Short mmCIF file of C-alpha atoms in Angstrom, two decimals:
data_model
loop_
_atom_site.label_atom_id
_atom_site.label_comp_id
_atom_site.label_asym_id
_atom_site.label_seq_id
_atom_site.Cartn_x
_atom_site.Cartn_y
_atom_site.Cartn_z
CA MET A 106 -29.56 75.54 34.88
CA SER A 107 -28.90 71.76 34.24
CA GLN A 108 -30.66 69.91 31.35
CA ASN A 109 -32.81 67.95 33.99
CA ASP A 110 -33.97 71.31 35.51
CA ILE A 111 -35.51 72.53 32.06
CA PRO A 112 -39.40 72.15 32.27
CA ILE A 113 -40.11 69.86 29.22
CA THR A 114 -43.53 71.18 27.96
CA PRO A 115 -44.42 71.61 24.20
CA ALA A 116 -45.97 75.03 24.70
CA PRO A 117 -48.26 74.90 21.49
CA LEU A 118 -49.93 71.70 22.60
CA GLU A 119 -52.90 70.90 24.81
CA GLU A 120 -52.67 70.15 28.45
CA ARG A 121 -52.80 66.25 27.85
CA PHE A 122 -49.34 66.53 26.34
CA THR A 123 -47.77 68.23 29.33
CA PRO A 124 -46.38 66.50 32.19
CA PRO A 125 -49.07 65.09 34.68
CA GLN A 126 -48.86 66.01 38.47
CA GLY A 127 -45.78 64.81 40.35
CA TRP A 128 -43.82 64.09 36.91
CA SER A 129 -39.91 64.44 37.77
CA ASN A 130 -36.82 63.95 35.89
CA ARG A 131 -33.71 62.30 37.36
CA THR A 132 -30.22 61.05 36.07
CA PHE A 133 -28.25 57.89 36.66
CA HIS A 134 -24.83 57.08 35.79
CA ARG A 135 -24.10 53.30 35.31
CA VAL A 136 -20.59 53.84 34.06
CA ILE A 137 -18.57 57.00 33.32
CA GLY A 138 -19.97 58.90 30.34
CA ARG A 139 -23.49 57.31 30.28
CA ASN A 140 -25.60 59.94 31.87
CA ILE A 141 -29.18 58.54 31.55
CA ASN A 142 -32.33 60.63 32.07
CA PHE A 143 -35.44 59.10 33.23
CA ALA A 144 -38.81 60.28 34.23
CA HIS A 145 -41.37 59.26 36.98
CA ALA A 146 -44.93 59.94 37.59
CA PRO A 147 -46.24 58.51 40.88
CA LEU A 148 -49.80 57.87 41.84
CA PRO A 149 -50.91 60.13 44.91
CA ASN A 150 -51.26 56.83 47.04
CA ARG A 151 -48.64 54.54 45.59
CA LYS A 152 -49.54 51.73 47.85
CA ASP A 153 -52.85 51.56 46.11
CA ALA A 154 -51.41 51.14 42.62
CA ASP A 155 -52.26 48.07 40.53
CA ALA A 156 -48.93 47.99 38.96
CA ILE A 157 -45.88 49.90 37.79
CA ILE A 158 -45.59 50.67 34.31
CA VAL A 159 -41.92 50.77 32.94
CA CYS A 160 -41.98 52.43 29.53
CA LEU A 161 -39.28 52.03 26.67
CA PRO A 162 -39.37 54.70 23.87
CA GLY A 163 -38.57 54.20 20.36
CA LEU A 164 -35.75 55.68 18.31
CA GLY A 165 -35.46 59.51 18.75
CA GLU A 166 -38.32 59.68 21.13
CA PRO A 167 -37.66 61.71 24.28
CA SER A 168 -39.47 60.73 27.41
CA ALA A 169 -41.45 63.99 27.37
CA LYS A 170 -43.26 62.75 24.24
CA TYR A 171 -45.07 60.11 26.68
CA HIS A 172 -46.66 62.78 28.77
CA GLU A 173 -50.24 61.69 27.55
CA LEU A 174 -49.46 58.09 27.98
CA ALA A 175 -48.34 58.71 31.48
CA ARG A 176 -51.73 60.39 32.18
CA ASN A 177 -53.51 57.50 30.73
CA CYS A 178 -51.60 54.96 32.81
CA LEU A 179 -52.15 57.14 36.00
CA ASP A 180 -55.86 57.11 35.05
CA ALA A 181 -55.77 53.29 35.01
CA ASN A 182 -54.23 53.23 38.40
CA MET A 183 -50.66 52.41 37.23
CA GLU A 184 -47.56 54.25 38.41
CA PHE A 185 -45.32 55.49 35.26
CA TRP A 186 -41.68 55.40 34.76
CA VAL A 187 -39.99 56.04 31.31
CA ILE A 188 -36.29 56.20 30.24
CA ASP A 189 -34.20 58.35 27.84
CA TRP A 190 -31.87 55.88 26.05
CA MET A 191 -28.32 57.00 25.77
CA GLY A 192 -27.90 59.11 22.58
CA GLN A 193 -31.39 60.76 22.65
CA GLY A 194 -33.96 62.70 24.70
CA ALA A 195 -32.21 64.38 27.88
CA SER A 196 -29.63 61.70 28.27
CA ALA A 197 -25.83 62.16 27.24
CA ARG A 198 -24.71 61.75 23.58
CA HIS A 199 -22.28 59.45 22.15
CA LEU A 200 -20.47 62.07 20.06
CA ASP A 201 -19.71 65.65 20.37
CA ASP A 202 -22.15 66.57 17.69
CA PRO A 203 -25.44 66.06 19.54
CA GLN A 204 -27.45 65.94 16.33
CA LYS A 205 -25.88 62.64 15.20
CA ARG A 206 -27.89 59.56 16.66
CA HIS A 207 -24.99 57.16 17.11
CA GLY A 208 -24.73 54.11 19.24
CA SER A 209 -23.23 50.89 20.06
CA ASP A 210 -24.03 47.22 20.91
CA PHE A 211 -27.91 47.30 22.14
CA GLN A 212 -26.52 45.16 25.11
CA ASN A 213 -25.41 48.50 26.70
CA ASP A 214 -28.98 49.60 26.64
CA ILE A 215 -30.15 46.42 28.08
CA ASP A 216 -27.58 46.81 30.91
CA ASP A 217 -28.87 50.50 31.42
CA LEU A 218 -32.28 49.18 31.70
CA ASP A 219 -31.45 46.65 34.22
CA TYR A 220 -29.40 48.99 36.24
CA TRP A 221 -32.20 51.45 36.26
CA ILE A 222 -34.83 48.77 37.25
CA ASN A 223 -32.77 47.53 40.08
CA HIS A 224 -31.19 50.72 41.38
CA TYR A 225 -34.32 52.96 41.10
CA ILE A 226 -37.68 51.34 40.20
CA GLN A 227 -37.28 48.28 42.55
CA THR A 228 -35.56 50.18 45.25
CA GLU A 229 -38.62 52.54 45.35
CA ASN A 230 -41.16 49.73 45.05
CA ILE A 231 -41.53 49.29 48.89
CA HIS A 232 -45.20 48.16 48.33
CA ASP A 233 -43.76 45.20 46.12
CA LYS A 234 -46.06 46.21 43.07
CA PRO A 235 -45.67 44.04 39.93
CA LEU A 236 -43.86 45.52 37.10
CA VAL A 237 -45.41 45.91 33.50
CA MET A 238 -43.04 46.70 30.63
CA ILE A 239 -44.33 48.61 27.53
CA GLY A 240 -42.22 49.42 24.73
CA HIS A 241 -42.43 50.73 21.21
CA SER A 242 -40.20 50.05 18.11
CA MET A 243 -36.55 50.09 19.24
CA GLY A 244 -37.64 50.18 22.79
CA ALA A 245 -39.61 47.04 22.23
CA ASN A 246 -36.41 45.33 20.62
CA ILE A 247 -34.35 46.23 23.83
CA GLY A 248 -37.44 45.20 26.03
CA LEU A 249 -37.64 41.83 24.27
CA GLN A 250 -33.93 41.06 24.63
CA TYR A 251 -33.96 42.19 28.21
CA LEU A 252 -36.85 39.75 28.94
CA SER A 253 -34.84 36.82 27.27
CA GLN A 254 -32.02 37.48 29.74
CA HIS A 255 -34.12 38.40 32.93
CA GLN A 256 -37.01 36.14 33.48
CA ASP A 257 -39.49 36.55 36.33
CA VAL A 258 -38.90 40.44 36.66
CA PHE A 259 -42.02 41.51 34.88
CA SER A 260 -45.56 40.28 35.34
CA SER A 261 -46.36 41.11 31.57
CA ALA A 262 -45.07 43.30 28.59
CA VAL A 263 -46.92 45.12 25.89
CA PHE A 264 -45.18 46.15 22.79
CA THR A 265 -46.15 48.08 19.84
CA ALA A 266 -44.52 47.72 16.29
CA PRO A 267 -41.42 45.98 17.65
CA MET A 268 -38.38 46.68 15.73
CA ALA A 269 -37.58 43.26 14.30
CA GLY A 270 -36.54 44.59 10.87
CA MET A 271 -36.31 48.00 9.28
CA ALA A 272 -38.32 48.71 6.25
CA ASP A 273 -35.90 51.21 4.78
CA LEU A 274 -33.02 48.94 4.32
CA PRO A 275 -32.51 47.65 0.79
CA LYS A 276 -33.76 44.22 0.01
CA LEU A 277 -30.56 42.22 -0.42
CA PRO A 278 -29.58 38.69 0.77
CA ARG A 279 -29.00 38.80 4.48
CA TRP A 280 -25.13 37.97 4.22
CA LEU A 281 -24.77 40.79 1.56
CA LEU A 282 -26.73 43.38 3.55
CA LYS A 283 -24.93 42.62 6.78
CA ALA A 284 -21.62 42.88 5.03
CA ALA A 285 -22.54 46.22 3.42
CA LEU A 286 -23.64 47.63 6.78
CA TYR A 287 -20.48 46.45 8.44
CA ALA A 288 -18.33 48.12 5.79
CA MET A 289 -20.47 51.31 6.28
CA LYS A 290 -19.75 51.13 10.06
CA THR A 291 -15.91 50.53 9.42
CA PHE A 292 -15.47 53.44 6.98
CA ASN A 293 -18.21 55.87 8.12
CA GLY A 294 -18.97 55.00 11.50
CA ALA A 295 -19.56 58.36 13.04
CA GLY A 296 -21.17 59.70 9.90
CA TYR A 297 -24.74 60.21 8.92
CA VAL A 298 -26.39 57.19 6.88
CA PRO A 299 -26.81 58.23 3.17
CA ASP A 300 -29.26 60.95 2.79
CA GLY A 301 -29.09 61.63 6.73
CA GLY A 302 -28.43 64.91 8.37
CA GLU A 303 -29.50 67.35 11.05
CA TRP A 304 -33.06 67.22 12.31
CA ASN A 305 -35.46 68.63 9.76
CA PRO A 306 -38.93 69.65 10.94
CA ALA A 307 -40.42 69.01 7.66
CA THR A 308 -39.98 65.27 8.27
CA ARG A 309 -42.77 65.54 10.95
CA PRO A 310 -44.72 68.73 10.36
CA ILE A 311 -46.86 69.99 13.29
CA GLY A 312 -50.51 69.87 12.50
CA GLN A 313 -50.08 67.18 9.89
CA ALA A 314 -50.16 63.38 9.73
CA SER A 315 -46.92 61.64 8.97
CA ARG A 316 -45.70 58.09 8.24
CA HIS A 317 -45.72 57.76 12.09
CA SER A 318 -49.36 58.39 12.84
CA SER A 319 -52.43 59.55 11.11
CA HIS A 320 -53.44 61.71 14.04
CA PRO A 321 -52.49 65.31 12.97
CA ILE A 322 -52.02 66.62 16.65
CA ARG A 323 -50.23 63.47 18.11
CA ALA A 324 -48.18 63.10 14.88
CA GLY A 325 -46.82 66.56 15.72
CA VAL A 326 -45.94 66.26 19.28
CA HIS A 327 -42.43 65.01 18.38
CA SER A 328 -41.60 68.11 16.40
CA ALA A 329 -43.41 70.44 18.88
CA LEU A 330 -41.15 69.06 21.59
CA TYR A 331 -38.01 69.60 19.37
CA GLU A 332 -38.87 72.98 18.45
CA ALA A 333 -39.65 74.27 21.88
CA HIS A 334 -36.58 72.29 23.48
CA PRO A 335 -33.53 72.33 20.82
CA GLU A 336 -31.44 70.22 23.34
CA LEU A 337 -33.68 67.44 22.77
CA GLN A 338 -33.10 67.29 18.95
CA ILE A 339 -31.34 64.60 17.25
CA GLY A 340 -31.02 64.13 13.52
CA SER A 341 -30.31 60.96 11.41
CA ILE A 342 -28.66 57.87 12.63
CA THR A 343 -24.98 57.24 12.03
CA SER A 344 -23.61 54.11 9.96
CA GLU A 345 -22.48 52.57 13.25
CA PHE A 346 -25.92 52.99 15.09
CA LEU A 347 -27.40 51.25 11.82
CA TYR A 348 -25.04 48.28 11.97
CA HIS A 349 -25.92 47.71 15.73
CA ALA A 350 -29.56 48.18 15.00
CA TYR A 351 -29.46 45.57 12.26
CA ILE A 352 -27.56 43.11 14.69
CA ALA A 353 -30.34 43.75 17.19
CA CYS A 354 -33.09 42.79 14.74
CA GLU A 355 -31.17 39.77 13.77
CA ARG A 356 -31.10 38.71 17.38
CA LEU A 357 -34.80 38.79 17.35
CA SER A 358 -34.94 36.24 14.57
CA ASP A 359 -33.20 33.63 16.80
CA PRO A 360 -35.79 31.17 18.15
CA ALA A 361 -33.66 30.10 20.95
CA LEU A 362 -33.30 33.56 22.19
CA LEU A 363 -37.16 34.14 21.97
CA SER A 364 -37.92 30.91 23.55
CA ARG A 365 -36.37 32.03 26.73
CA ILE A 366 -38.94 34.92 27.10
CA THR A 367 -41.24 33.39 29.81
CA THR A 368 -43.10 36.72 30.43
CA PRO A 369 -46.56 36.83 28.82
CA VAL A 370 -46.32 39.43 25.88
CA LEU A 371 -48.96 41.39 23.95
CA ILE A 372 -47.62 42.59 20.50
CA ALA A 373 -49.60 45.11 18.65
CA LEU A 374 -48.93 45.37 14.92
CA ALA A 375 -49.80 48.51 12.55
CA GLY A 376 -51.36 47.51 9.31
CA ASN A 377 -50.09 50.52 7.55
CA GLU A 378 -46.66 50.01 8.96
CA GLN A 379 -43.93 51.84 6.97
CA ILE A 380 -40.96 51.99 9.51
CA VAL A 381 -40.42 48.50 10.76
CA THR A 382 -41.26 45.21 9.03
CA ASN A 383 -44.51 43.11 9.83
CA PRO A 384 -43.41 39.65 8.50
CA GLU A 385 -40.41 39.72 11.06
CA ILE A 386 -42.84 40.80 13.94
CA ARG A 387 -45.36 37.95 13.08
CA ASN A 388 -42.34 35.36 13.03
CA LEU A 389 -40.92 36.47 16.41
CA ALA A 390 -44.53 36.32 17.88
CA LYS A 391 -44.70 32.61 16.93
CA HIS A 392 -41.54 31.70 18.99
CA ILE A 393 -42.32 33.50 22.21
CA PRO A 394 -44.10 30.85 24.45
CA HIS A 395 -46.72 33.24 25.86
CA ALA A 396 -47.17 35.87 23.06
CA LYS A 397 -50.42 37.22 21.69
CA LEU A 398 -50.44 39.14 18.53
CA ILE A 399 -53.27 41.76 17.80
CA GLU A 400 -53.28 43.79 14.54
CA PHE A 401 -54.93 47.23 13.88
CA ASP A 402 -55.29 47.36 10.14
CA ASP A 403 -55.58 51.21 9.66
CA ALA A 404 -52.90 52.06 12.16
CA LEU A 405 -49.58 53.55 11.24
CA HIS A 406 -46.29 52.95 13.21
CA GLU A 407 -46.90 54.68 16.62
CA ILE A 408 -50.11 53.00 17.61
CA TRP A 409 -50.47 54.83 21.04
CA MET A 410 -50.14 58.19 19.16
CA GLU A 411 -52.90 57.24 16.76
CA ARG A 412 -56.55 58.26 16.23
CA GLU A 413 -58.99 57.54 19.01
CA GLU A 414 -60.75 54.76 16.84
CA ILE A 415 -57.33 52.95 16.75
CA ARG A 416 -55.96 53.99 20.23
CA GLU A 417 -58.80 53.27 22.38
CA PRO A 418 -59.30 49.62 21.19
CA PHE A 419 -55.60 49.28 21.65
CA PHE A 420 -55.72 50.38 25.35
CA GLN A 421 -58.74 48.19 25.94
CA ASP A 422 -56.94 45.22 24.84
CA ALA A 423 -53.65 46.24 26.64
CA TYR A 424 -55.32 46.98 30.16
CA ALA A 425 -57.34 43.64 29.83
CA PHE A 426 -54.06 41.65 29.13
CA ILE A 427 -52.17 43.58 31.80
CA HIS A 428 -54.90 42.82 34.49
CA ALA A 429 -55.44 39.05 33.33
CA GLN A 430 -51.73 38.76 34.14
CA LEU A 431 -51.73 40.55 37.32
CA GLN A 432 -54.42 38.01 38.66
CA ILE A 433 -51.85 35.26 37.94
CA PHE A 434 -48.50 36.88 38.84
#
């Protein structure tokens, strides 16, 4: 049985966290060794869809974590596609040790995204439905860079907690931090970052809130998936990945790059953010020509995995934004 034939369902969780009807997994190979998994959940009558959602997960998040979001989008009459980035989920790993979240220049992920859109999503988009990008954290970083390189592909984009800076990095002058990360990459590229290691379920206990979400059930979906499907597990990032993630954040501080994003963008910021850095998110929003920033004071990092009193207003804002742009596109 291949990895894509495994039914990815967290058994201890409720039906809303299981695959919606029609959910299927497939793989593409842009270049040798980059075997990328993606999932698709179509509407029963695809020609009647309002839009096609293209979902970009955050660091370490398997596409199966987005079953509930897929159901929400289908209920809103939008088809759903989601990718597993190289190095995580059901996609291939960079190293022989599958626990190490290794990586390379994020441009490779941007190129994977472009290939996937052109060879699968748009090829099957026979009814010419508008595309809507939604992305979280690292996925939002990749998505923003994609939009700066590829205008007029998406009608709109919605991002939660974009990775424009990393909260766990030491507070050092930028030149010194960059030099230190480069030295780590050079001498310990394939090794875990300090204090890193294999996946530890204690970091996201099932049934408890975490620094990612205050909702005890949604906060545990990540670990429930990992426990039910060990092949999805990854541990800490490597020094090489950390360096490239820093460079990706640095790119989003460039006003020239941000000014090339012509797609209308909605950015949701978590008031209790502990993973990425909110000042950098606010700064990038200022430089995107058609960006709208919304803030949720009580939210933790994963806004669409939060409590209903946070999650429902977010979706109201997101759907209103998406539909307003659909009328213009």
